[in-house]
């Protein structure tokens, strides 16, 4: 069951903010942002800070690479909203051709060996976490990825294991491709916090 407060806001201030952002942007505020406004004191601020640090904080991974990781975790968790949203952002740092190739089969996509190895680790972490071993990490390290970079990638996968479940459980509505593109530009400009 989806609460009406998620769509419209749980306070007068949030209702006005949702309407204002929708009016200024010329599109319905995506459900992901609406959920972030819902009971900010419970999840919003802490979750937003974690997302900002993970997706925009210092890392050897580019923003495009981290957004691709998010899209891949969404793909493995069958979350069409997050695949489209984070795929659109990833195309800003990579290209649509690269992102589409990775979503089709990251093993053969034109990505660095380190990113391919890391995606292999993240796929196993997402799909079959009980089968993940130290040997999987060693494979990533052998591809030239540092322990710090693997930790950063694991943070992306952990974050989006949660986000994709929110999106699916709340049945986030699917914006158009043009709306995803507009939202991608806003997220690149403003970040997640």
Short mmCIF file of N, CA and C in Angstrom, two decimals:
data_model
loop_
_atom_site.label_atom_id
_atom_site.label_comp_id
_atom_site.label_asym_id
_atom_site.label_seq_id
_atom_site.Cartn_x
_atom_site.Cartn_y
_atom_site.Cartn_z
N UNK A 1 0.84 -1.18 0.00
CA UNK A 1 0.00 0.00 0.00
C UNK A 1 0.89 1.24 0.00
N UNK A 2 0.61 2.14 -0.87
CA UNK A 2 1.38 3.37 -0.97
C UNK A 2 0.62 4.52 -0.32
N UNK A 3 1.26 5.20 0.60
CA UNK A 3 0.63 6.30 1.31
C UNK A 3 0.53 7.53 0.42
N UNK A 4 -0.59 8.22 0.51
CA UNK A 4 -0.80 9.44 -0.28
C UNK A 4 0.23 10.51 0.08
N UNK A 5 0.70 10.49 1.32
CA UNK A 5 1.67 11.49 1.76
C UNK A 5 2.98 11.41 0.98
N UNK A 6 3.30 10.23 0.46
CA UNK A 6 4.52 10.09 -0.34
C UNK A 6 4.38 10.88 -1.63
N UNK A 7 3.20 10.84 -2.23
CA UNK A 7 2.97 11.56 -3.48
C UNK A 7 2.86 13.07 -3.27
N UNK A 8 2.18 13.45 -2.21
CA UNK A 8 1.88 14.87 -2.05
C UNK A 8 2.72 15.58 -1.00
N UNK A 9 3.37 14.84 -0.13
CA UNK A 9 4.15 15.44 0.94
C UNK A 9 3.47 15.24 2.28
N UNK A 10 4.26 15.09 3.34
CA UNK A 10 3.70 14.80 4.65
C UNK A 10 3.57 16.04 5.53
N UNK A 11 3.89 17.19 4.97
CA UNK A 11 3.72 18.45 5.71
C UNK A 11 3.39 19.54 4.69
N UNK A 12 2.89 20.64 5.16
CA UNK A 12 2.58 21.75 4.26
C UNK A 12 3.83 22.21 3.52
N UNK A 13 4.94 22.33 4.25
CA UNK A 13 6.19 22.76 3.61
C UNK A 13 6.64 21.81 2.51
N UNK A 14 6.55 20.50 2.76
CA UNK A 14 6.94 19.53 1.74
C UNK A 14 5.98 19.53 0.56
N UNK A 15 4.67 19.69 0.82
CA UNK A 15 3.70 19.75 -0.28
C UNK A 15 4.00 20.95 -1.18
N UNK A 16 4.28 22.08 -0.56
CA UNK A 16 4.61 23.27 -1.35
C UNK A 16 5.91 23.09 -2.12
N UNK A 17 6.91 22.49 -1.48
CA UNK A 17 8.20 22.27 -2.14
C UNK A 17 8.07 21.33 -3.33
N UNK A 18 7.31 20.25 -3.16
CA UNK A 18 7.10 19.30 -4.26
C UNK A 18 6.40 19.99 -5.43
N UNK A 19 5.38 20.78 -5.14
CA UNK A 19 4.67 21.50 -6.20
C UNK A 19 5.59 22.51 -6.88
N UNK A 20 6.38 23.23 -6.09
CA UNK A 20 7.28 24.25 -6.65
C UNK A 20 8.33 23.61 -7.55
N UNK A 21 8.97 22.55 -7.09
CA UNK A 21 10.01 21.89 -7.90
C UNK A 21 9.39 21.35 -9.18
N UNK A 22 8.23 20.75 -9.08
CA UNK A 22 7.56 20.21 -10.27
C UNK A 22 7.23 21.32 -11.26
N UNK A 23 6.76 22.46 -10.74
CA UNK A 23 6.41 23.59 -11.61
C UNK A 23 7.65 24.16 -12.29
N UNK A 24 8.71 24.38 -11.54
CA UNK A 24 9.92 24.98 -12.09
C UNK A 24 10.60 24.04 -13.09
N UNK A 25 10.61 22.76 -12.78
CA UNK A 25 11.28 21.79 -13.67
C UNK A 25 10.43 21.45 -14.89
N UNK A 26 9.13 21.72 -14.82
CA UNK A 26 8.26 21.40 -15.94
C UNK A 26 7.94 19.93 -16.04
N UNK A 27 8.14 19.20 -14.96
CA UNK A 27 7.85 17.77 -14.94
C UNK A 27 7.45 17.36 -13.53
N UNK A 28 6.78 16.24 -13.43
CA UNK A 28 6.41 15.70 -12.12
C UNK A 28 7.70 15.33 -11.40
N UNK A 29 7.82 15.76 -10.14
CA UNK A 29 8.99 15.40 -9.35
C UNK A 29 9.04 13.88 -9.25
N UNK A 30 10.16 13.25 -9.64
CA UNK A 30 10.24 11.78 -9.61
C UNK A 30 9.97 11.23 -8.20
N UNK A 31 9.44 10.02 -8.17
CA UNK A 31 9.09 9.39 -6.91
C UNK A 31 10.28 9.25 -5.96
N UNK A 32 11.47 9.06 -6.49
CA UNK A 32 12.65 8.94 -5.63
C UNK A 32 12.82 10.19 -4.77
N UNK A 33 12.61 11.35 -5.36
CA UNK A 33 12.72 12.60 -4.60
C UNK A 33 11.54 12.75 -3.65
N UNK A 34 10.37 12.33 -4.06
CA UNK A 34 9.20 12.42 -3.19
C UNK A 34 9.40 11.58 -1.92
N UNK A 35 9.97 10.40 -2.09
CA UNK A 35 10.23 9.54 -0.93
C UNK A 35 11.25 10.20 0.00
N UNK A 36 12.24 10.87 -0.59
CA UNK A 36 13.25 11.55 0.23
C UNK A 36 12.64 12.66 1.07
N UNK A 37 11.57 13.27 0.59
CA UNK A 37 10.89 14.33 1.35
C UNK A 37 9.98 13.77 2.44
N UNK A 38 9.62 12.50 2.34
CA UNK A 38 8.68 11.89 3.27
C UNK A 38 9.39 11.56 4.59
N UNK A 39 8.96 12.13 5.67
CA UNK A 39 9.54 11.91 7.00
C UNK A 39 11.07 12.01 6.96
N UNK A 40 11.56 13.18 6.56
CA UNK A 40 13.01 13.41 6.46
C UNK A 40 13.75 13.03 7.73
N UNK A 41 13.12 13.25 8.87
CA UNK A 41 13.79 12.96 10.13
C UNK A 41 14.00 11.47 10.34
N UNK A 42 13.24 10.63 9.65
CA UNK A 42 13.40 9.19 9.80
C UNK A 42 14.48 8.62 8.89
N UNK A 43 14.46 8.99 7.63
CA UNK A 43 15.39 8.42 6.68
C UNK A 43 16.05 9.45 5.77
N UNK A 44 15.33 10.46 5.40
CA UNK A 44 15.76 11.37 4.35
C UNK A 44 17.14 11.97 4.49
N UNK A 45 17.42 12.64 5.60
CA UNK A 45 18.68 13.35 5.72
C UNK A 45 19.87 12.40 5.79
N UNK A 46 19.79 11.37 6.61
CA UNK A 46 20.90 10.42 6.72
C UNK A 46 21.11 9.69 5.40
N UNK A 47 20.02 9.26 4.80
CA UNK A 47 20.12 8.55 3.52
C UNK A 47 20.66 9.46 2.43
N UNK A 48 20.19 10.70 2.41
CA UNK A 48 20.69 11.66 1.41
C UNK A 48 22.18 11.93 1.57
N UNK A 49 22.63 12.07 2.81
CA UNK A 49 24.06 12.30 3.07
C UNK A 49 24.89 11.09 2.64
N UNK A 50 24.40 9.89 2.93
CA UNK A 50 25.12 8.68 2.53
C UNK A 50 25.17 8.58 1.00
N UNK A 51 24.04 8.86 0.36
CA UNK A 51 24.01 8.81 -1.10
C UNK A 51 24.96 9.83 -1.70
N UNK A 52 24.95 11.04 -1.17
CA UNK A 52 25.84 12.10 -1.68
C UNK A 52 27.31 11.67 -1.52
N UNK A 53 27.67 11.17 -0.36
CA UNK A 53 29.06 10.76 -0.12
C UNK A 53 29.47 9.61 -1.03
N UNK A 54 28.57 8.66 -1.21
CA UNK A 54 28.88 7.48 -2.03
C UNK A 54 28.96 7.82 -3.51
N UNK A 55 28.02 8.63 -3.99
CA UNK A 55 27.92 8.88 -5.43
C UNK A 55 28.68 10.10 -5.91
N UNK A 56 28.97 11.05 -4.99
CA UNK A 56 29.63 12.29 -5.42
C UNK A 56 30.88 12.61 -4.60
N UNK A 57 31.13 11.85 -3.55
CA UNK A 57 32.31 12.10 -2.73
C UNK A 57 33.59 11.67 -3.42
N UNK A 58 34.72 11.91 -2.78
CA UNK A 58 36.01 11.52 -3.36
C UNK A 58 36.06 10.01 -3.65
N UNK A 59 36.55 9.66 -4.81
CA UNK A 59 36.68 8.26 -5.22
C UNK A 59 37.55 8.19 -6.46
N UNK A 60 38.22 7.08 -6.64
CA UNK A 60 38.95 6.89 -7.89
C UNK A 60 37.99 6.59 -9.05
N UNK A 61 36.75 6.20 -8.72
CA UNK A 61 35.73 5.96 -9.74
C UNK A 61 35.11 7.29 -10.13
N UNK A 62 34.92 7.49 -11.41
CA UNK A 62 34.26 8.71 -11.88
C UNK A 62 32.78 8.66 -11.51
N UNK A 63 32.11 9.79 -11.60
CA UNK A 63 30.68 9.83 -11.37
C UNK A 63 29.97 8.90 -12.35
N UNK A 64 30.37 8.93 -13.61
CA UNK A 64 29.75 8.07 -14.60
C UNK A 64 29.91 6.60 -14.27
N UNK A 65 31.09 6.22 -13.79
CA UNK A 65 31.32 4.81 -13.42
C UNK A 65 30.47 4.41 -12.22
N UNK A 66 30.37 5.28 -11.23
CA UNK A 66 29.55 4.96 -10.05
C UNK A 66 28.07 4.89 -10.43
N UNK A 67 27.64 5.79 -11.30
CA UNK A 67 26.24 5.74 -11.76
C UNK A 67 25.99 4.47 -12.57
N UNK A 68 26.98 4.04 -13.35
CA UNK A 68 26.83 2.77 -14.07
C UNK A 68 26.72 1.61 -13.08
N UNK A 69 27.53 1.63 -12.04
CA UNK A 69 27.42 0.58 -11.01
C UNK A 69 26.01 0.56 -10.43
N UNK A 70 25.47 1.73 -10.14
CA UNK A 70 24.10 1.82 -9.60
C UNK A 70 23.10 1.23 -10.59
N UNK A 71 23.24 1.58 -11.86
CA UNK A 71 22.34 1.05 -12.89
C UNK A 71 22.47 -0.47 -13.00
N UNK A 72 23.68 -0.98 -12.87
CA UNK A 72 23.89 -2.42 -12.96
C UNK A 72 23.25 -3.14 -11.78
N UNK A 73 23.43 -2.61 -10.56
CA UNK A 73 22.78 -3.21 -9.39
C UNK A 73 21.26 -3.19 -9.58
N UNK A 74 20.75 -2.09 -10.10
CA UNK A 74 19.31 -1.99 -10.38
C UNK A 74 18.89 -3.04 -11.41
N UNK A 75 19.72 -3.23 -12.42
CA UNK A 75 19.44 -4.24 -13.45
C UNK A 75 19.37 -5.64 -12.82
N UNK A 76 20.35 -5.95 -11.97
CA UNK A 76 20.36 -7.27 -11.32
C UNK A 76 19.22 -7.43 -10.34
N UNK A 77 18.71 -6.33 -9.78
CA UNK A 77 17.59 -6.38 -8.85
C UNK A 77 16.24 -6.12 -9.54
N UNK A 78 16.26 -6.09 -10.88
CA UNK A 78 15.05 -5.90 -11.68
C UNK A 78 14.27 -4.67 -11.22
N UNK A 79 14.94 -3.53 -11.25
CA UNK A 79 14.33 -2.26 -10.87
C UNK A 79 14.39 -1.31 -12.06
N UNK A 80 13.38 -1.31 -12.92
CA UNK A 80 13.42 -0.50 -14.13
C UNK A 80 13.57 1.00 -13.87
N UNK A 81 12.97 1.51 -12.80
CA UNK A 81 13.10 2.93 -12.49
C UNK A 81 14.57 3.29 -12.29
N UNK A 82 15.27 2.54 -11.44
CA UNK A 82 16.68 2.87 -11.14
C UNK A 82 17.61 2.58 -12.32
N UNK A 83 17.31 1.57 -13.12
CA UNK A 83 18.11 1.32 -14.32
C UNK A 83 18.05 2.55 -15.21
N UNK A 84 16.83 3.05 -15.45
CA UNK A 84 16.67 4.21 -16.34
C UNK A 84 17.23 5.48 -15.73
N UNK A 85 16.97 5.71 -14.45
CA UNK A 85 17.43 6.94 -13.80
C UNK A 85 18.96 7.00 -13.75
N UNK A 86 19.59 5.95 -13.30
CA UNK A 86 21.04 5.98 -13.13
C UNK A 86 21.77 5.69 -14.43
N UNK A 87 21.11 4.98 -15.33
CA UNK A 87 21.66 4.84 -16.68
C UNK A 87 21.72 6.19 -17.38
N UNK A 88 20.69 7.01 -17.19
CA UNK A 88 20.67 8.35 -17.81
C UNK A 88 21.79 9.22 -17.26
N UNK A 89 22.06 9.12 -15.96
CA UNK A 89 23.14 9.91 -15.38
C UNK A 89 24.49 9.37 -15.85
N UNK A 90 24.63 8.05 -15.91
CA UNK A 90 25.89 7.44 -16.34
C UNK A 90 26.27 7.87 -17.75
N UNK A 91 25.27 8.09 -18.61
CA UNK A 91 25.58 8.49 -19.99
C UNK A 91 26.22 9.86 -20.07
N UNK A 92 26.09 10.65 -19.01
CA UNK A 92 26.71 11.98 -19.02
C UNK A 92 28.23 11.87 -18.88
N UNK A 93 28.70 10.84 -18.18
CA UNK A 93 30.14 10.67 -18.01
C UNK A 93 30.71 9.63 -18.95
N UNK A 94 29.88 8.71 -19.34
CA UNK A 94 30.26 7.68 -20.32
C UNK A 94 29.47 8.03 -21.58
N UNK A 95 29.07 7.10 -22.34
CA UNK A 95 28.20 7.40 -23.48
C UNK A 95 27.01 6.45 -23.43
N UNK A 96 25.95 6.80 -24.14
CA UNK A 96 24.77 5.92 -24.20
C UNK A 96 25.18 4.56 -24.74
N UNK A 97 26.06 4.54 -25.74
CA UNK A 97 26.50 3.28 -26.33
C UNK A 97 27.19 2.40 -25.29
N UNK A 98 28.06 2.99 -24.48
CA UNK A 98 28.79 2.24 -23.45
C UNK A 98 27.84 1.73 -22.37
N UNK A 99 26.94 2.60 -21.92
CA UNK A 99 25.99 2.21 -20.87
C UNK A 99 25.08 1.10 -21.38
N UNK A 100 24.55 1.24 -22.58
CA UNK A 100 23.69 0.19 -23.14
C UNK A 100 24.45 -1.13 -23.31
N UNK A 101 25.70 -1.05 -23.75
CA UNK A 101 26.52 -2.27 -23.91
C UNK A 101 26.75 -2.93 -22.56
N UNK A 102 27.01 -2.14 -21.53
CA UNK A 102 27.24 -2.70 -20.19
C UNK A 102 25.97 -3.36 -19.65
N UNK A 103 24.83 -2.71 -19.84
CA UNK A 103 23.58 -3.29 -19.38
C UNK A 103 23.24 -4.58 -20.13
N UNK A 104 23.63 -4.65 -21.39
CA UNK A 104 23.40 -5.86 -22.18
C UNK A 104 24.33 -6.99 -21.74
N UNK A 105 25.63 -6.67 -21.56
CA UNK A 105 26.63 -7.65 -21.12
C UNK A 105 27.91 -6.91 -20.78
N UNK A 106 28.08 -6.61 -19.50
CA UNK A 106 29.25 -5.82 -19.11
C UNK A 106 30.57 -6.54 -19.40
N UNK A 107 30.56 -7.86 -19.52
CA UNK A 107 31.79 -8.60 -19.81
C UNK A 107 32.40 -8.20 -21.16
N UNK A 108 31.54 -7.84 -22.11
CA UNK A 108 32.01 -7.51 -23.46
C UNK A 108 31.90 -6.02 -23.77
N UNK A 109 31.44 -5.24 -22.81
CA UNK A 109 31.29 -3.79 -23.03
C UNK A 109 32.66 -3.11 -23.07
N UNK A 110 32.77 -1.98 -23.75
CA UNK A 110 34.05 -1.27 -23.82
C UNK A 110 34.35 -0.51 -22.52
N UNK A 111 34.68 -1.29 -21.50
CA UNK A 111 35.00 -0.78 -20.17
C UNK A 111 36.42 -1.20 -19.80
N UNK A 112 37.01 -0.54 -18.84
CA UNK A 112 38.36 -0.93 -18.40
C UNK A 112 38.31 -2.31 -17.75
N UNK A 113 39.42 -3.03 -17.80
CA UNK A 113 39.46 -4.35 -17.13
C UNK A 113 39.13 -4.25 -15.64
N UNK A 114 39.57 -3.18 -14.99
CA UNK A 114 39.28 -3.01 -13.58
C UNK A 114 37.79 -2.84 -13.31
N UNK A 115 37.12 -2.07 -14.16
CA UNK A 115 35.68 -1.88 -13.98
C UNK A 115 34.92 -3.16 -14.28
N UNK A 116 35.33 -3.90 -15.29
CA UNK A 116 34.68 -5.18 -15.60
C UNK A 116 34.83 -6.14 -14.43
N UNK A 117 36.04 -6.24 -13.87
CA UNK A 117 36.27 -7.13 -12.73
C UNK A 117 35.44 -6.68 -11.52
N UNK A 118 35.37 -5.38 -11.31
CA UNK A 118 34.59 -4.85 -10.18
C UNK A 118 33.11 -5.14 -10.38
N UNK A 119 32.61 -4.98 -11.59
CA UNK A 119 31.21 -5.32 -11.85
C UNK A 119 30.94 -6.80 -11.60
N UNK A 120 31.90 -7.65 -11.92
CA UNK A 120 31.76 -9.07 -11.62
C UNK A 120 31.61 -9.32 -10.12
N UNK A 121 32.42 -8.61 -9.34
CA UNK A 121 32.35 -8.70 -7.88
C UNK A 121 30.98 -8.20 -7.40
N UNK A 122 30.55 -7.05 -7.92
CA UNK A 122 29.27 -6.48 -7.50
C UNK A 122 28.09 -7.36 -7.91
N UNK A 123 28.19 -8.00 -9.07
CA UNK A 123 27.10 -8.89 -9.48
C UNK A 123 26.96 -10.05 -8.50
N UNK A 124 28.09 -10.61 -8.12
CA UNK A 124 28.04 -11.72 -7.17
C UNK A 124 27.54 -11.24 -5.81
N UNK A 125 28.00 -10.07 -5.37
CA UNK A 125 27.55 -9.48 -4.12
C UNK A 125 26.04 -9.26 -4.13
N UNK A 126 25.51 -8.86 -5.28
CA UNK A 126 24.08 -8.57 -5.41
C UNK A 126 23.25 -9.83 -5.56
N UNK A 127 23.69 -10.73 -6.41
CA UNK A 127 22.86 -11.89 -6.74
C UNK A 127 23.07 -13.10 -5.83
N UNK A 128 24.32 -13.38 -5.49
CA UNK A 128 24.63 -14.57 -4.69
C UNK A 128 25.66 -14.22 -3.61
N UNK A 129 25.30 -13.35 -2.67
CA UNK A 129 26.28 -12.87 -1.69
C UNK A 129 26.91 -13.96 -0.83
N UNK A 130 26.19 -15.04 -0.59
CA UNK A 130 26.74 -16.12 0.23
C UNK A 130 27.89 -16.85 -0.47
N UNK A 131 28.00 -16.66 -1.78
CA UNK A 131 29.06 -17.32 -2.53
C UNK A 131 30.30 -16.45 -2.71
N UNK A 132 30.25 -15.21 -2.24
CA UNK A 132 31.38 -14.29 -2.37
C UNK A 132 32.51 -14.72 -1.44
N UNK A 133 33.74 -14.74 -2.00
CA UNK A 133 34.90 -15.16 -1.21
C UNK A 133 36.05 -14.18 -1.39
N UNK A 134 37.09 -14.38 -0.63
CA UNK A 134 38.30 -13.56 -0.76
C UNK A 134 38.89 -13.68 -2.16
N UNK A 135 38.72 -14.82 -2.79
CA UNK A 135 39.24 -15.01 -4.15
C UNK A 135 38.57 -14.04 -5.12
N UNK A 136 37.33 -13.72 -4.88
CA UNK A 136 36.64 -12.74 -5.74
C UNK A 136 37.28 -11.37 -5.62
N UNK A 137 37.63 -10.98 -4.42
CA UNK A 137 38.32 -9.70 -4.22
C UNK A 137 39.70 -9.73 -4.86
N UNK A 138 40.39 -10.85 -4.74
CA UNK A 138 41.74 -10.97 -5.34
C UNK A 138 41.67 -10.84 -6.86
N UNK A 139 40.61 -11.32 -7.47
CA UNK A 139 40.44 -11.17 -8.92
C UNK A 139 40.33 -9.69 -9.29
N UNK A 140 39.62 -8.94 -8.47
CA UNK A 140 39.47 -7.50 -8.72
C UNK A 140 40.82 -6.80 -8.54
N UNK A 141 41.54 -7.16 -7.48
CA UNK A 141 42.85 -6.55 -7.23
C UNK A 141 43.83 -6.88 -8.37
N UNK A 142 43.75 -8.09 -8.89
CA UNK A 142 44.62 -8.49 -10.00
C UNK A 142 44.36 -7.67 -11.26
N UNK A 143 43.15 -7.10 -11.35
CA UNK A 143 42.80 -6.25 -12.50
C UNK A 143 43.24 -4.81 -12.29
N UNK A 144 43.95 -4.55 -11.18
CA UNK A 144 44.50 -3.22 -10.94
C UNK A 144 43.65 -2.32 -10.07
N UNK A 145 42.61 -2.85 -9.47
CA UNK A 145 41.73 -2.06 -8.61
C UNK A 145 42.27 -2.11 -7.19
N UNK A 146 42.30 -0.97 -6.50
CA UNK A 146 42.80 -0.92 -5.13
C UNK A 146 41.70 -1.35 -4.16
N UNK A 147 42.12 -1.67 -2.95
CA UNK A 147 41.16 -2.03 -1.90
C UNK A 147 40.20 -0.87 -1.63
N UNK A 148 40.71 0.36 -1.64
CA UNK A 148 39.87 1.53 -1.41
C UNK A 148 38.82 1.67 -2.52
N UNK A 149 39.23 1.43 -3.75
CA UNK A 149 38.28 1.54 -4.87
C UNK A 149 37.22 0.44 -4.80
N UNK A 150 37.62 -0.76 -4.38
CA UNK A 150 36.65 -1.83 -4.24
C UNK A 150 35.68 -1.51 -3.10
N UNK A 151 36.18 -0.90 -2.04
CA UNK A 151 35.31 -0.47 -0.95
C UNK A 151 34.30 0.56 -1.43
N UNK A 152 34.76 1.52 -2.24
CA UNK A 152 33.85 2.53 -2.80
C UNK A 152 32.77 1.87 -3.66
N UNK A 153 33.16 0.92 -4.49
CA UNK A 153 32.20 0.23 -5.35
C UNK A 153 31.21 -0.58 -4.53
N UNK A 154 31.69 -1.20 -3.47
CA UNK A 154 30.82 -1.98 -2.60
C UNK A 154 29.80 -1.07 -1.91
N UNK A 155 30.22 0.15 -1.58
CA UNK A 155 29.28 1.12 -0.99
C UNK A 155 28.16 1.45 -1.97
N UNK A 156 28.50 1.60 -3.25
CA UNK A 156 27.47 1.87 -4.27
C UNK A 156 26.49 0.70 -4.32
N UNK A 157 27.01 -0.52 -4.36
CA UNK A 157 26.14 -1.70 -4.44
C UNK A 157 25.26 -1.84 -3.20
N UNK A 158 25.81 -1.55 -2.05
CA UNK A 158 25.04 -1.64 -0.81
C UNK A 158 23.92 -0.62 -0.80
N UNK A 159 24.27 0.61 -1.15
CA UNK A 159 23.27 1.68 -1.21
C UNK A 159 22.13 1.32 -2.16
N UNK A 160 22.48 0.83 -3.34
CA UNK A 160 21.45 0.56 -4.33
C UNK A 160 20.74 -0.76 -4.13
N UNK A 161 21.25 -1.61 -3.25
CA UNK A 161 20.48 -2.78 -2.82
C UNK A 161 19.26 -2.29 -2.04
N UNK A 162 19.44 -1.20 -1.30
CA UNK A 162 18.34 -0.61 -0.52
C UNK A 162 17.43 0.21 -1.43
N UNK A 163 18.02 1.09 -2.22
CA UNK A 163 17.24 2.00 -3.07
C UNK A 163 16.34 1.24 -4.04
N UNK A 164 16.87 0.20 -4.66
CA UNK A 164 16.07 -0.54 -5.63
C UNK A 164 14.88 -1.22 -4.97
N UNK A 165 15.06 -1.64 -3.74
CA UNK A 165 13.94 -2.27 -3.04
C UNK A 165 12.87 -1.24 -2.67
N UNK A 166 13.30 -0.03 -2.30
CA UNK A 166 12.33 1.05 -2.08
C UNK A 166 11.54 1.31 -3.36
N UNK A 167 12.27 1.48 -4.45
CA UNK A 167 11.63 1.81 -5.73
C UNK A 167 10.63 0.74 -6.15
N UNK A 168 11.02 -0.52 -6.01
CA UNK A 168 10.12 -1.61 -6.40
C UNK A 168 8.94 -1.74 -5.44
N UNK A 169 9.20 -1.64 -4.14
CA UNK A 169 8.12 -1.80 -3.15
C UNK A 169 7.09 -0.69 -3.28
N UNK A 170 7.55 0.53 -3.58
CA UNK A 170 6.64 1.67 -3.69
C UNK A 170 6.14 1.88 -5.12
N UNK A 171 6.56 0.99 -6.03
CA UNK A 171 6.12 1.06 -7.43
C UNK A 171 6.31 2.45 -8.02
N UNK A 172 7.57 2.92 -7.97
CA UNK A 172 7.87 4.24 -8.53
C UNK A 172 7.35 4.33 -9.95
N UNK A 173 6.70 5.43 -10.26
CA UNK A 173 6.21 5.62 -11.62
C UNK A 173 7.39 5.89 -12.55
N UNK A 174 7.21 5.50 -13.80
CA UNK A 174 8.29 5.62 -14.78
C UNK A 174 8.14 6.92 -15.58
N UNK A 175 9.07 7.86 -15.36
CA UNK A 175 9.07 9.05 -16.20
C UNK A 175 9.42 8.69 -17.65
N UNK A 176 9.25 9.63 -18.53
CA UNK A 176 9.66 9.42 -19.92
C UNK A 176 11.19 9.51 -20.00
N UNK A 177 11.75 9.08 -21.12
CA UNK A 177 13.20 9.21 -21.31
C UNK A 177 13.63 10.67 -21.21
N UNK A 178 12.83 11.58 -21.77
CA UNK A 178 13.16 13.00 -21.70
C UNK A 178 13.16 13.49 -20.26
N UNK A 179 12.22 13.00 -19.45
CA UNK A 179 12.17 13.40 -18.04
C UNK A 179 13.35 12.81 -17.26
N UNK A 180 13.72 11.56 -17.58
CA UNK A 180 14.91 10.98 -16.95
C UNK A 180 16.14 11.81 -17.31
N UNK A 181 16.23 12.24 -18.55
CA UNK A 181 17.37 13.07 -18.97
C UNK A 181 17.41 14.39 -18.22
N UNK A 182 16.26 15.02 -18.07
CA UNK A 182 16.18 16.28 -17.34
C UNK A 182 16.57 16.08 -15.87
N UNK A 183 16.08 14.99 -15.27
CA UNK A 183 16.41 14.69 -13.88
C UNK A 183 17.90 14.38 -13.73
N UNK A 184 18.48 13.71 -14.74
CA UNK A 184 19.92 13.41 -14.71
C UNK A 184 20.73 14.69 -14.67
N UNK A 185 20.33 15.65 -15.50
CA UNK A 185 21.04 16.95 -15.50
C UNK A 185 20.94 17.62 -14.14
N UNK A 186 19.77 17.56 -13.52
CA UNK A 186 19.59 18.17 -12.20
C UNK A 186 20.43 17.46 -11.14
N UNK A 187 20.48 16.13 -11.18
CA UNK A 187 21.27 15.40 -10.20
C UNK A 187 22.77 15.63 -10.37
N UNK A 188 23.20 15.82 -11.61
CA UNK A 188 24.60 16.13 -11.82
C UNK A 188 24.94 17.52 -11.30
N UNK A 189 24.01 18.43 -11.45
CA UNK A 189 24.24 19.81 -11.01
C UNK A 189 24.13 19.94 -9.49
N UNK A 190 23.10 19.33 -8.90
CA UNK A 190 22.80 19.55 -7.50
C UNK A 190 23.28 18.44 -6.57
N UNK A 191 23.52 17.25 -7.11
CA UNK A 191 23.90 16.13 -6.26
C UNK A 191 22.68 15.51 -5.57
N UNK A 192 22.94 14.70 -4.59
CA UNK A 192 21.88 13.92 -3.93
C UNK A 192 21.47 14.44 -2.57
N UNK A 193 22.26 15.30 -1.96
CA UNK A 193 21.95 15.74 -0.60
C UNK A 193 20.86 16.78 -0.59
#
